[in-house]
Amino acid sequence: MRGAGSSERKTLRIARHAVRLHRDTPLTWNHRLPMHLLGTQHINDAGHLEIGGVDTVALAREFGTPLYVMDEEAFRRKAREYLRAFRSRYPDVQISFAGKAFLCTGFCKLVEQEGLCLDVASGGELHTALLAGFPAERISLHGNNKSVAELEMALEARVGHIVVDNFYELDLLLEITRGRVQPQPVLLRVAPGIDPHTHRRISTGQVDTKFGFDVGSGAAWAAIRKAAEIPGIAVKGLHCHVGSQLLDTECHEASVGIMADLLAQAKQELGMEFSELNVGGGLGIRYLRHHEPPTIDEFAETVTGVLKSRLDDHGLRYPTLLQEPGRSLVGEAGTTLYSIGSIKEIPGLRTYVSVDGGLSDNPRPALYEARYEVVVANRMDEPHDRVVTISGKHCETDVLFPDAMITDPRPGDLLAVLSTGAYNYAMASNYNRFRRPAVVLVNDGRADLLVRRETYDDLVRSDVMPARLA
Ligand code: LLP
């Protein structure tokens, strides 16, 4: 890998003294704690939360807080589960990780090693993947308003797919692929007109959306015809993505059916038999104890079951099935560690517990009213039975976790927030000129830095002092 200098990479080895209370148990409810312990999360004999064989208290000491902790094994297991679940049910499947959920150069290597493809949603994500040496032919470029520069970057890198979102992009591609010898493979993104049961800001498949060619108005149909006439591109198939954090499979069932019907219509009316169908991501994860998302097996059973039966009804050949999960691959693999600082009790009303991060490292509570389970990582052996309000340290009321059940908090305690692997680091900002936290990868008793903590100098790196003001 080019890029990050070796001095920036740090490795920590910590003795594995932990008592494996829950070893080899994929999911264990801990009834004294508001959490489920995943395969590599344990409580060690010091009463600390341990992830990937590393004590989180030691992690906080070594790397500081706030800290994003990524559990390598948890991600690898999910990747394998996805591949196995889909490939055991359908002849030709590619699983593509939606990099928007979590992306940095080091992580691209894990995605590559697990045999996944990679979706990128911007020039920045594409640059990251290419810098990491991710094979371009396994990359797809997404976006509803790709710039000419982004399209050219993708064409030059020879990415596997460009997922075309609108007529404007088809016009751009007509121009910039003129004279190209090898046509660029593309998929056409379709809005199947499904209203998913999820937060309105993460719904994308309904008619009223900025994404894709809609089916009902005939735009999808017109796009297929138009794209077929552009010599510089080769339309391999169709794409759809209906929404995110979906806790049932109804929407996927409906959208896959619509997509299969469209494939049939394209064959009948245009004589075009597409070889690929991408049905997006969207499978939800367990943020809270009572969330019960479908398992990957159940999800795969539904998607492949509906698809095969519709294709059979239409007498169509099975296209390659592409599935592009983000959250369900990395969400539960991530944990954020914060240090608790000031505690303010308003008698009879509320206790505010402030941590050393907030809105800038996790905007999801503010944006989507997202909820998380939190635990006191250095006192996991104590009952978590006190309700408090956890706030960040930004200059506004940035409540992170309104009704957190934790053990009686003290300044200096280590707070662990579970299931923060997706759309947390990825959505972090520098609001209030906070430095974005480090990301550390843990596995089998070791911890490796994936992203170093920003420095104050990083914050002013792009500032320009006009000469007349200096
Ligand atoms: N494919 C496409 C075209 C997408 O737009 C997305 C997510 C995915 C795949 C992956 O979806 P997933 O499996 O992660 O649900 N920032 C929001 C989530 C936005 C999702 C946008 N698209 C959040 O924090 O909840």
Tab-separated table of C-alpha atoms and ligand atoms in Angstrom:
chain	number	residue	atom	x	y	z
A	1	MET	CA	0.000	0.000	0.000
A	2	ARG	CA	1.227	3.452	-0.803
A	3	GLY	CA	0.254	6.405	1.302
A	4	ALA	CA	0.408	6.283	5.097
A	5	GLY	CA	4.025	6.297	6.293
A	6	SER	CA	5.104	3.435	8.497
A	7	SER	CA	5.770	5.805	11.401
A	8	GLU	CA	2.055	6.445	11.443
A	9	ARG	CA	1.252	2.812	11.873
A	10	LYS	CA	1.258	1.628	15.399
A	11	THR	CA	0.857	-1.856	16.724
A	12	LEU	CA	-0.044	-2.850	20.209
A	13	ARG	CA	0.211	-6.299	21.663
A	14	ILE	CA	-1.614	-7.015	24.843
A	15	ALA	CA	-1.301	-10.161	26.911
A	16	ARG	CA	-4.347	-12.330	26.568
A	17	HIS	CA	-5.169	-12.834	30.207
A	18	ALA	CA	-8.886	-12.708	29.795
A	19	VAL	CA	-11.260	-15.312	31.076
A	20	ARG	CA	-13.195	-16.392	28.010
A	21	LEU	CA	-16.582	-16.221	29.582
A	22	HIS	CA	-18.406	-16.333	26.311
A	23	ARG	CA	-15.884	-17.873	23.959
A	24	ASP	CA	-17.340	-19.340	20.780
A	25	THR	CA	-20.800	-18.125	21.583
A	26	PRO	CA	-21.965	-16.049	18.641
A	27	LEU	CA	-24.511	-14.020	20.553
A	28	THR	CA	-25.001	-14.058	24.289
A	29	TRP	CA	-27.428	-11.876	26.149
A	30	ASN	CA	-25.950	-10.498	29.276
A	31	HIS	CA	-28.912	-9.918	31.518
A	32	ARG	CA	-27.095	-7.582	33.889
A	33	LEU	CA	-25.989	-5.359	31.037
A	34	PRO	CA	-27.958	-3.622	28.303
A	35	MET	CA	-25.967	-5.454	25.666
A	36	HIS	CA	-25.503	-8.583	23.706
A	37	LEU	CA	-21.995	-9.968	23.562
A	38	LEU	CA	-20.940	-10.881	20.068
A	39	GLY	CA	-18.444	-13.615	19.256
A	40	THR	CA	-15.321	-11.639	20.021
A	41	GLN	CA	-16.634	-9.467	22.840
A	42	HIS	CA	-15.904	-10.735	26.327
A	43	ILE	CA	-15.750	-9.567	29.887
A	44	ASN	CA	-12.293	-10.317	31.224
A	45	ASP	CA	-11.360	-11.147	34.780
A	46	ALA	CA	-10.610	-7.495	35.502
A	47	GLY	CA	-14.287	-6.793	34.724
A	48	HIS	CA	-13.366	-4.943	31.532
A	49	LEU	CA	-14.902	-5.214	28.108
A	50	GLU	CA	-12.551	-6.984	25.771
A	51	ILE	CA	-12.904	-6.958	21.979
A	52	GLY	CA	-10.920	-9.179	19.652
A	53	GLY	CA	-8.830	-10.330	22.599
A	54	VAL	CA	-7.848	-6.768	23.552
A	55	ASP	CA	-8.858	-5.025	26.765
A	56	THR	CA	-10.700	-1.801	25.876
A	57	VAL	CA	-9.192	-0.056	28.927
A	58	ALA	CA	-5.726	-0.768	27.511
A	59	LEU	CA	-6.879	0.478	24.099
A	60	ALA	CA	-8.081	3.752	25.564
A	61	ARG	CA	-4.813	4.180	27.467
A	62	GLU	CA	-2.710	3.501	24.377
A	63	PHE	CA	-4.680	5.316	21.678
A	64	GLY	CA	-6.744	7.841	23.652
A	65	THR	CA	-10.472	8.557	23.397
A	66	PRO	CA	-12.773	8.983	21.609
A	67	LEU	CA	-11.672	5.895	19.757
A	68	TYR	CA	-13.378	3.812	17.093
A	69	VAL	CA	-12.583	0.121	17.556
A	70	MET	CA	-13.115	-2.216	14.607
A	71	ASP	CA	-13.314	-5.933	15.265
A	72	GLU	CA	-11.636	-7.668	12.334
A	73	GLU	CA	-12.994	-11.111	13.069
A	74	ALA	CA	-16.568	-9.832	13.377
A	75	PHE	CA	-16.307	-8.260	9.925
A	76	ARG	CA	-14.660	-11.313	8.358
A	77	ARG	CA	-17.359	-13.594	9.776
A	78	LYS	CA	-20.120	-11.438	8.302
A	79	ALA	CA	-18.394	-11.315	4.920
A	80	ARG	CA	-18.113	-15.111	4.861
A	81	GLU	CA	-21.671	-15.501	6.090
A	82	TYR	CA	-22.942	-13.322	3.240
A	83	LEU	CA	-20.967	-15.219	0.608
A	84	ARG	CA	-21.983	-18.600	1.926
A	85	ALA	CA	-25.649	-17.690	2.422
A	86	PHE	CA	-26.076	-16.325	-1.103
A	87	ARG	CA	-23.769	-18.663	-3.008
A	88	SER	CA	-25.340	-21.748	-1.486
A	89	ARG	CA	-28.715	-20.623	-2.854
A	90	TYR	CA	-27.973	-19.007	-6.190
A	91	PRO	CA	-25.500	-19.967	-8.922
A	92	ASP	CA	-23.621	-16.720	-9.493
A	93	VAL	CA	-23.324	-14.089	-6.751
A	94	GLN	CA	-21.026	-11.162	-6.018
A	95	ILE	CA	-21.143	-9.458	-2.638
A	96	SER	CA	-20.013	-5.876	-2.777
A	97	PHE	CA	-19.222	-3.905	0.375
A	98	ALA	CA	-20.827	-0.444	0.337
A	99	GLY	CA	-17.782	1.586	1.291
A	100	LYS	CA	-19.866	4.571	2.353
A	101	ALA	CA	-20.505	2.714	5.614
A	102	PHE	CA	-16.806	2.629	6.559
A	103	LEU	CA	-13.794	3.183	4.357
A	104	CYS	CA	-10.074	3.698	4.770
A	105	THR	CA	-7.118	2.224	2.910
A	106	GLY	CA	-6.332	-0.514	5.440
A	107	PHE	CA	-9.910	-1.704	5.514
A	108	CYS	CA	-9.925	-2.032	1.713
A	109	LYS	CA	-7.371	-4.812	2.173
A	110	LEU	CA	-9.746	-6.789	4.395
A	111	VAL	CA	-12.554	-6.322	1.878
A	112	GLU	CA	-10.261	-7.554	-0.882
A	113	GLN	CA	-8.964	-10.510	1.136
A	114	GLU	CA	-12.498	-11.671	1.851
A	115	GLY	CA	-13.248	-11.780	-1.883
A	116	LEU	CA	-15.786	-8.967	-1.820
A	117	CYS	CA	-16.283	-6.274	-4.415
A	118	LEU	CA	-16.438	-2.626	-3.362
A	119	ASP	CA	-18.933	0.157	-4.005
A	120	VAL	CA	-17.720	3.709	-3.913
A	121	ALA	CA	-19.984	6.726	-3.890
A	122	SER	CA	-17.587	9.560	-4.701
A	123	GLY	CA	-14.228	10.465	-6.167
A	124	GLY	CA	-12.835	10.438	-2.608
A	125	GLU	CA	-13.955	6.892	-1.940
A	126	LEU	CA	-12.666	5.794	-5.341
A	127	HIS	CA	-9.301	7.437	-4.659
A	128	THR	CA	-9.092	5.656	-1.301
A	129	ALA	CA	-9.783	2.270	-2.882
A	130	LEU	CA	-7.314	2.787	-5.730
A	131	LEU	CA	-4.620	4.028	-3.341
A	132	ALA	CA	-5.091	0.842	-1.316
A	133	GLY	CA	-4.518	-1.165	-4.491
A	134	PHE	CA	-8.070	-2.503	-4.560
A	135	PRO	CA	-8.636	-4.237	-7.928
A	136	ALA	CA	-10.429	-1.701	-10.116
A	137	GLU	CA	-12.454	-4.342	-11.911
A	138	ARG	CA	-14.152	-5.147	-8.598
A	139	ILE	CA	-15.170	-1.518	-7.953
A	140	SER	CA	-18.535	0.097	-8.799
A	141	LEU	CA	-19.010	3.844	-8.844
A	142	HIS	CA	-22.309	5.160	-7.489
A	143	GLY	CA	-23.811	8.605	-7.059
A	144	ASN	CA	-26.803	10.643	-8.206
A	145	ASN	CA	-24.745	13.566	-9.490
A	146	LYS	CA	-21.344	12.288	-10.530
A	147	SER	CA	-19.097	14.981	-11.875
A	148	VAL	CA	-17.299	14.713	-15.191
A	149	ALA	CA	-14.051	14.436	-13.198
A	150	GLU	CA	-15.423	11.517	-11.166
A	151	LEU	CA	-16.671	9.746	-14.279
A	152	GLU	CA	-13.332	10.263	-15.996
A	153	MET	CA	-11.460	8.980	-12.961
A	154	ALA	CA	-13.586	5.824	-13.001
A	155	LEU	CA	-13.168	5.350	-16.743
A	156	GLU	CA	-9.424	5.802	-16.530
A	157	ALA	CA	-9.142	3.332	-13.663
A	158	ARG	CA	-11.304	0.887	-15.644
A	159	VAL	CA	-13.685	0.206	-12.786
A	160	GLY	CA	-15.924	-2.821	-12.998
A	161	HIS	CA	-19.144	-0.800	-13.179
A	162	ILE	CA	-20.458	2.676	-13.261
A	163	VAL	CA	-23.983	2.689	-11.870
A	164	VAL	CA	-25.776	5.281	-13.990
A	165	ASP	CA	-28.392	7.219	-12.073
A	166	ASN	CA	-30.039	9.647	-14.524
A	167	PHE	CA	-30.337	10.955	-18.083
A	168	TYR	CA	-27.852	13.753	-17.442
A	169	GLU	CA	-25.210	11.143	-16.690
A	170	LEU	CA	-26.085	9.215	-19.841
A	171	ASP	CA	-25.502	12.434	-21.808
A	172	LEU	CA	-22.155	12.961	-20.099
A	173	LEU	CA	-21.122	9.379	-20.758
A	174	LEU	CA	-22.115	9.696	-24.415
A	175	GLU	CA	-19.649	12.569	-24.701
A	176	ILE	CA	-16.740	11.323	-22.624
A	177	THR	CA	-16.746	7.734	-23.864
A	178	ARG	CA	-16.773	8.795	-27.536
A	179	GLY	CA	-14.201	6.796	-29.488
A	180	ARG	CA	-13.544	4.432	-26.620
A	181	VAL	CA	-12.450	1.022	-27.880
A	182	GLN	CA	-13.596	-1.030	-24.913
A	183	PRO	CA	-17.049	-0.012	-23.744
A	184	GLN	CA	-17.370	0.754	-20.019
A	185	PRO	CA	-19.689	-1.711	-18.263
A	186	VAL	CA	-22.592	0.070	-16.592
A	187	LEU	CA	-25.699	-0.757	-14.605
A	188	LEU	CA	-28.772	1.449	-14.685
A	189	ARG	CA	-30.153	2.410	-11.294
A	190	VAL	CA	-33.886	2.048	-11.095
A	191	ALA	CA	-36.274	3.369	-8.417
A	192	PRO	CA	-38.717	0.508	-8.134
A	193	GLY	CA	-41.401	2.569	-6.374
A	194	ILE	CA	-41.288	0.807	-3.016
A	195	ASP	CA	-41.830	2.681	0.215
A	196	PRO	CA	-39.553	1.114	2.804
A	197	HIS	CA	-40.367	1.162	6.514
A	198	THR	CA	-37.324	3.031	7.695
A	199	HIS	CA	-36.305	6.560	8.579
A	200	ARG	CA	-37.353	8.908	5.765
A	201	ARG	CA	-33.790	10.175	5.309
A	202	ILE	CA	-32.497	6.713	4.493
A	203	SER	CA	-35.353	5.655	2.175
A	204	THR	CA	-34.362	5.652	-1.477
A	205	GLY	CA	-36.489	3.245	-3.478
A	206	GLN	CA	-39.820	5.091	-3.443
A	207	VAL	CA	-41.186	7.123	-6.378
A	208	ASP	CA	-40.420	10.453	-4.684
A	209	THR	CA	-36.633	10.092	-4.528
A	210	LYS	CA	-33.686	11.818	-6.162
A	211	PHE	CA	-32.147	8.442	-7.014
A	212	GLY	CA	-32.515	6.443	-10.179
A	213	PHE	CA	-34.878	6.058	-13.124
A	214	ASP	CA	-38.398	5.427	-11.900
A	215	VAL	CA	-40.328	2.494	-13.180
A	216	GLY	CA	-43.909	3.804	-12.983
A	217	SER	CA	-43.415	6.812	-15.295
A	218	GLY	CA	-41.572	4.778	-17.900
A	219	ALA	CA	-38.252	6.577	-17.251
A	220	ALA	CA	-36.488	3.291	-16.527
A	221	TRP	CA	-37.675	1.968	-19.811
A	222	ALA	CA	-36.547	5.060	-21.723
A	223	ALA	CA	-33.147	4.869	-20.016
A	224	ILE	CA	-32.621	1.282	-21.118
A	225	ARG	CA	-33.344	2.269	-24.730
A	226	LYS	CA	-31.161	5.335	-24.601
A	227	ALA	CA	-28.212	3.585	-22.937
A	228	ALA	CA	-28.316	0.815	-25.529
A	229	GLU	CA	-27.506	3.410	-28.171
A	230	ILE	CA	-24.358	4.761	-26.520
A	231	PRO	CA	-21.422	2.885	-28.091
A	232	GLY	CA	-18.922	3.744	-25.307
A	233	ILE	CA	-20.881	1.941	-22.622
A	234	ALA	CA	-22.148	-1.606	-22.289
A	235	VAL	CA	-25.298	-2.004	-20.229
A	236	LYS	CA	-24.789	-5.165	-18.196
A	237	GLY	CA	-27.898	-4.917	-16.129
A	238	LEU	CA	-30.054	-3.090	-13.634
A	239	HIS	CA	-29.565	-1.866	-10.104
A	240	CYS	CA	-31.845	-0.845	-7.252
A	241	HIS	CA	-31.488	0.008	-3.581
A	242	VAL	CA	-34.637	0.633	-1.585
A	243	GLY	CA	-33.463	1.817	1.803
A	244	SER	CA	-31.277	1.194	4.784
A	245	GLN	CA	-31.625	-0.328	8.274
A	246	LEU	CA	-34.559	-2.444	7.097
A	247	LEU	CA	-35.681	-4.764	9.859
A	248	ASP	CA	-37.864	-6.986	7.705
A	249	THR	CA	-37.534	-8.415	4.202
A	250	GLU	CA	-40.836	-7.216	2.708
A	251	CYS	CA	-39.337	-4.350	0.710
A	252	HIS	CA	-36.593	-6.503	-0.688
A	253	GLU	CA	-39.129	-9.124	-1.677
A	254	ALA	CA	-41.189	-6.542	-3.549
A	255	SER	CA	-38.263	-4.784	-5.219
A	256	VAL	CA	-36.609	-7.995	-6.384
A	257	GLY	CA	-39.920	-9.029	-7.965
A	258	ILE	CA	-40.230	-5.707	-9.802
A	259	MET	CA	-36.642	-5.944	-11.012
A	260	ALA	CA	-37.180	-9.459	-12.351
A	261	ASP	CA	-40.280	-8.218	-14.201
A	262	LEU	CA	-38.257	-5.405	-15.743
A	263	LEU	CA	-35.624	-7.863	-16.926
A	264	ALA	CA	-38.371	-9.868	-18.583
A	265	GLN	CA	-39.874	-6.776	-20.205
A	266	ALA	CA	-36.471	-5.733	-21.569
A	267	LYS	CA	-36.081	-9.143	-23.149
A	268	GLN	CA	-39.547	-9.239	-24.663
A	269	GLU	CA	-39.664	-5.718	-25.995
A	270	LEU	CA	-36.048	-4.961	-26.817
A	271	GLY	CA	-34.598	-8.422	-27.138
A	272	MET	CA	-32.058	-7.458	-24.452
A	273	GLU	CA	-31.177	-10.129	-21.928
A	274	PHE	CA	-29.203	-8.549	-19.116
A	275	SER	CA	-26.479	-10.566	-17.464
A	276	GLU	CA	-26.431	-8.784	-14.077
A	277	LEU	CA	-28.880	-7.661	-11.440
A	278	ASN	CA	-27.820	-5.617	-8.419
A	279	VAL	CA	-30.420	-5.473	-5.654
A	280	GLY	CA	-28.593	-3.054	-3.352
A	281	GLY	CA	-27.985	-3.279	0.375
A	282	GLY	CA	-30.202	-2.339	3.273
A	283	LEU	CA	-30.324	-5.219	5.732
A	284	GLY	CA	-30.681	-3.743	9.220
A	285	ILE	CA	-28.623	-4.551	12.290
A	286	ARG	CA	-29.205	-4.850	15.999
A	287	TYR	CA	-28.654	-1.460	17.603
A	288	LEU	CA	-30.915	-2.076	20.556
A	289	ARG	CA	-31.629	-5.177	22.515
A	290	HIS	CA	-35.131	-5.530	21.094
A	291	HIS	CA	-34.099	-5.139	17.440
A	292	GLU	CA	-34.432	-8.392	15.605
A	293	PRO	CA	-33.192	-7.994	12.056
A	294	PRO	CA	-33.516	-10.987	9.754
A	295	THR	CA	-30.434	-13.182	9.775
A	296	ILE	CA	-28.250	-13.101	6.672
A	297	ASP	CA	-29.519	-16.603	5.875
A	298	GLU	CA	-33.153	-15.523	6.109
A	299	PHE	CA	-32.390	-12.481	3.999
A	300	ALA	CA	-30.597	-14.548	1.340
A	301	GLU	CA	-33.426	-17.090	1.335
A	302	THR	CA	-35.981	-14.362	0.620
A	303	VAL	CA	-33.997	-12.508	-2.035
A	304	THR	CA	-32.854	-15.567	-3.957
A	305	GLY	CA	-36.195	-17.349	-3.500
A	306	VAL	CA	-38.241	-14.498	-4.982
A	307	LEU	CA	-35.722	-13.889	-7.728
A	308	LYS	CA	-35.476	-17.492	-8.872
A	309	SER	CA	-39.203	-18.034	-8.867
A	310	ARG	CA	-39.901	-14.834	-10.859
A	311	LEU	CA	-37.134	-15.600	-13.350
A	312	ASP	CA	-38.500	-19.114	-13.760
A	313	ASP	CA	-42.005	-17.724	-14.335
A	314	HIS	CA	-40.625	-15.521	-17.094
A	315	GLY	CA	-38.415	-18.289	-18.482
A	316	LEU	CA	-35.328	-16.102	-18.085
A	317	ARG	CA	-31.732	-17.185	-17.586
A	318	TYR	CA	-30.380	-16.396	-14.105
A	319	PRO	CA	-28.262	-13.222	-14.236
A	320	THR	CA	-25.339	-12.687	-11.867
A	321	LEU	CA	-26.834	-11.455	-8.609
A	322	LEU	CA	-25.051	-8.561	-6.945
A	323	GLN	CA	-25.803	-7.612	-3.380
A	324	GLU	CA	-24.205	-4.554	-1.779
A	325	PRO	CA	-24.476	-4.486	1.999
A	326	GLY	CA	-22.779	-1.803	4.071
A	327	ARG	CA	-24.201	-1.576	7.575
A	328	SER	CA	-24.818	-5.297	8.049
A	329	LEU	CA	-21.159	-6.075	7.247
A	330	VAL	CA	-19.505	-3.554	9.557
A	331	GLY	CA	-22.102	-2.074	11.900
A	332	GLU	CA	-21.883	-4.554	14.739
A	333	ALA	CA	-18.120	-4.887	14.295
A	334	GLY	CA	-17.575	-1.337	15.528
A	335	THR	CA	-17.507	0.075	19.054
A	336	THR	CA	-16.796	3.652	20.096
A	337	LEU	CA	-14.924	4.321	23.325
A	338	TYR	CA	-15.340	7.626	25.165
A	339	SER	CA	-14.054	8.915	28.494
A	340	ILE	CA	-16.655	10.214	30.875
A	341	GLY	CA	-15.958	13.719	32.206
A	342	SER	CA	-18.398	16.060	33.863
A	343	ILE	CA	-21.544	14.733	35.490
A	344	LYS	CA	-24.404	17.095	36.276
A	345	GLU	CA	-27.276	15.977	38.449
A	346	ILE	CA	-30.512	17.940	38.329
A	347	PRO	CA	-32.313	16.476	41.332
A	348	GLY	CA	-35.561	14.780	40.501
A	349	LEU	CA	-35.096	15.514	36.817
A	350	ARG	CA	-32.059	14.126	35.037
A	351	THR	CA	-28.380	13.297	35.236
A	352	TYR	CA	-26.260	14.570	32.359
A	353	VAL	CA	-23.109	12.552	31.783
A	354	SER	CA	-20.742	14.194	29.293
A	355	VAL	CA	-18.252	12.338	27.161
A	356	ASP	CA	-15.223	13.598	25.259
A	357	GLY	CA	-16.817	13.354	21.792
A	358	GLY	CA	-20.315	13.897	20.453
A	359	LEU	CA	-22.092	15.120	17.355
A	360	SER	CA	-18.831	15.264	15.395
A	361	ASP	CA	-17.964	11.574	15.800
A	362	ASN	CA	-21.544	10.289	15.757
A	363	PRO	CA	-24.136	12.515	14.084
A	364	ARG	CA	-26.649	9.668	13.786
A	365	PRO	CA	-28.667	10.394	16.961
A	366	ALA	CA	-29.154	13.997	15.788
A	367	LEU	CA	-29.858	13.107	12.163
A	368	TYR	CA	-31.928	9.972	12.427
A	369	GLU	CA	-32.901	9.765	16.100
A	370	ALA	CA	-30.665	6.701	16.172
A	371	ARG	CA	-30.361	4.826	19.465
A	372	TYR	CA	-27.501	2.703	20.765
A	373	GLU	CA	-26.673	0.439	23.689
A	374	VAL	CA	-23.920	1.750	25.925
A	375	VAL	CA	-21.928	0.138	28.731
A	376	VAL	CA	-19.264	1.211	31.186
A	377	ALA	CA	-16.366	-0.764	29.754
A	378	ASN	CA	-14.132	-0.626	32.834
A	379	ARG	CA	-16.876	-1.848	35.195
A	380	MET	CA	-18.710	-4.490	33.235
A	381	ASP	CA	-19.106	-6.631	36.332
A	382	GLU	CA	-21.393	-4.084	37.977
A	383	PRO	CA	-25.132	-3.950	37.336
A	384	HIS	CA	-26.149	-1.375	34.755
A	385	ASP	CA	-29.329	-0.114	36.319
A	386	ARG	CA	-29.079	3.668	36.403
A	387	VAL	CA	-30.767	5.767	33.724
A	388	VAL	CA	-28.757	8.794	32.603
A	389	THR	CA	-28.549	11.127	29.632
A	390	ILE	CA	-25.268	10.931	27.799
A	391	SER	CA	-24.205	14.115	26.058
A	392	GLY	CA	-21.322	15.156	23.892
A	393	LYS	CA	-19.041	18.123	24.441
A	394	HIS	CA	-20.060	20.328	21.542
A	395	CYS	CA	-21.306	23.856	22.012
A	396	GLU	CA	-24.939	22.899	21.735
A	397	THR	CA	-27.280	20.377	23.288
A	398	ASP	CA	-25.813	17.335	21.591
A	399	VAL	CA	-27.568	14.551	23.425
A	400	LEU	CA	-26.094	11.298	22.205
A	401	PHE	CA	-27.931	8.644	24.158
A	402	PRO	CA	-30.985	9.981	25.992
A	403	ASP	CA	-31.935	7.082	28.241
A	404	ALA	CA	-28.764	5.130	28.720
A	405	MET	CA	-28.770	2.388	31.362
A	406	ILE	CA	-25.335	2.292	32.924
A	407	THR	CA	-23.671	1.658	36.224
A	408	ASP	CA	-23.308	4.663	38.555
A	409	PRO	CA	-20.941	6.823	36.455
A	410	ARG	CA	-17.730	8.450	37.658
A	411	PRO	CA	-15.440	10.879	35.863
A	412	GLY	CA	-12.720	8.870	34.163
A	413	ASP	CA	-14.949	5.877	33.411
A	414	LEU	CA	-14.749	4.411	29.930
A	415	LEU	CA	-18.010	4.372	28.021
A	416	ALA	CA	-18.385	1.875	25.177
A	417	VAL	CA	-21.072	2.435	22.539
A	418	LEU	CA	-21.967	-0.706	20.643
A	419	SER	CA	-22.712	-1.201	16.942
A	420	THR	CA	-21.032	1.976	15.730
A	421	GLY	CA	-19.077	0.399	12.860
A	422	ALA	CA	-21.292	1.789	10.092
A	423	TYR	CA	-21.812	5.454	9.246
A	424	ASN	CA	-19.999	6.768	12.325
A	425	TYR	CA	-16.349	7.251	11.354
A	426	ALA	CA	-17.656	7.656	7.796
A	427	MET	CA	-19.871	10.581	8.807
A	428	ALA	CA	-17.545	12.208	11.317
A	429	SER	CA	-16.865	15.934	10.999
A	430	ASN	CA	-14.609	18.576	12.492
A	431	TYR	CA	-17.440	20.598	14.024
A	432	ASN	CA	-16.106	22.968	16.704
A	433	ARG	CA	-12.698	22.081	15.258
A	434	PHE	CA	-12.674	18.749	17.008
A	435	ARG	CA	-10.051	16.342	15.739
A	436	ARG	CA	-11.586	13.241	14.207
A	437	PRO	CA	-10.792	10.188	16.363
A	438	ALA	CA	-8.432	7.348	15.535
A	439	VAL	CA	-9.686	4.002	14.251
A	440	VAL	CA	-8.026	0.889	15.570
A	441	LEU	CA	-8.393	-2.639	14.209
A	442	VAL	CA	-8.391	-5.394	16.833
A	443	ASN	CA	-7.949	-9.079	16.293
A	444	ASP	CA	-6.603	-12.002	18.248
A	445	GLY	CA	-5.015	-9.930	20.984
A	446	ARG	CA	-3.479	-7.270	18.780
A	447	ALA	CA	-4.455	-3.750	17.888
A	448	ASP	CA	-3.364	-1.938	14.745
A	449	LEU	CA	-4.029	1.641	13.890
A	450	LEU	CA	-6.164	2.025	10.737
A	451	VAL	CA	-6.606	5.794	10.937
A	452	ARG	CA	-4.553	7.980	13.235
A	453	ARG	CA	-6.200	10.642	15.350
A	454	GLU	CA	-6.161	14.008	13.635
A	455	THR	CA	-3.812	16.608	15.050
A	456	TYR	CA	-4.468	20.289	15.595
A	457	ASP	CA	-2.158	20.898	12.645
A	458	ASP	CA	-4.402	18.712	10.470
A	459	LEU	CA	-7.240	21.066	11.343
A	460	VAL	CA	-5.475	24.101	9.940
A	461	ARG	CA	-3.747	22.317	7.037
A	462	SER	CA	-6.176	23.614	4.437
A	463	ASP	CA	-6.618	27.065	5.942
A	464	VAL	CA	-5.239	29.845	3.813
A	465	MET	CA	-4.163	33.170	5.285
A	466	PRO	CA	-4.682	35.800	2.571
A	467	ALA	CA	-1.497	37.879	2.284
A	468	ARG	CA	-3.381	41.111	2.867
A	469	LEU	CA	-4.583	39.837	6.244
A	470	ALA	CA	-1.331	38.341	7.469
B	1	LLP	N1	-26.071	0.610	-2.103
B	1	LLP	C1	-26.494	1.864	-2.291
B	1	LLP	C2	-26.704	2.352	-3.644
B	1	LLP	C3	-26.728	2.694	-1.202
B	1	LLP	O1	-27.154	3.927	-1.387
B	1	LLP	C4	-26.487	2.194	0.105
B	1	LLP	C5	-26.697	3.048	1.265
B	1	LLP	C6	-26.021	0.882	0.249
B	1	LLP	C7	-25.846	0.112	-0.880
B	1	LLP	C8	-25.712	0.283	1.579
B	1	LLP	O2	-26.833	0.229	2.396
B	1	LLP	P1	-26.757	-0.498	3.823
B	1	LLP	O3	-26.554	-1.966	3.602
B	1	LLP	O4	-25.616	0.105	4.564
B	1	LLP	O5	-28.055	-0.195	4.440
B	1	LLP	N2	-26.070	7.501	6.717
B	1	LLP	C9	-27.210	6.638	6.900
B	1	LLP	C10	-27.259	5.514	5.919
B	1	LLP	C11	-27.341	5.954	4.494
B	1	LLP	C12	-27.349	4.790	3.532
B	1	LLP	C13	-27.195	5.258	2.148
B	1	LLP	N3	-27.106	4.237	1.161
B	1	LLP	C14	-27.193	6.106	8.327
B	1	LLP	O6	-26.303	6.454	9.085
B	1	LLP	O7	-28.092	5.373	8.713
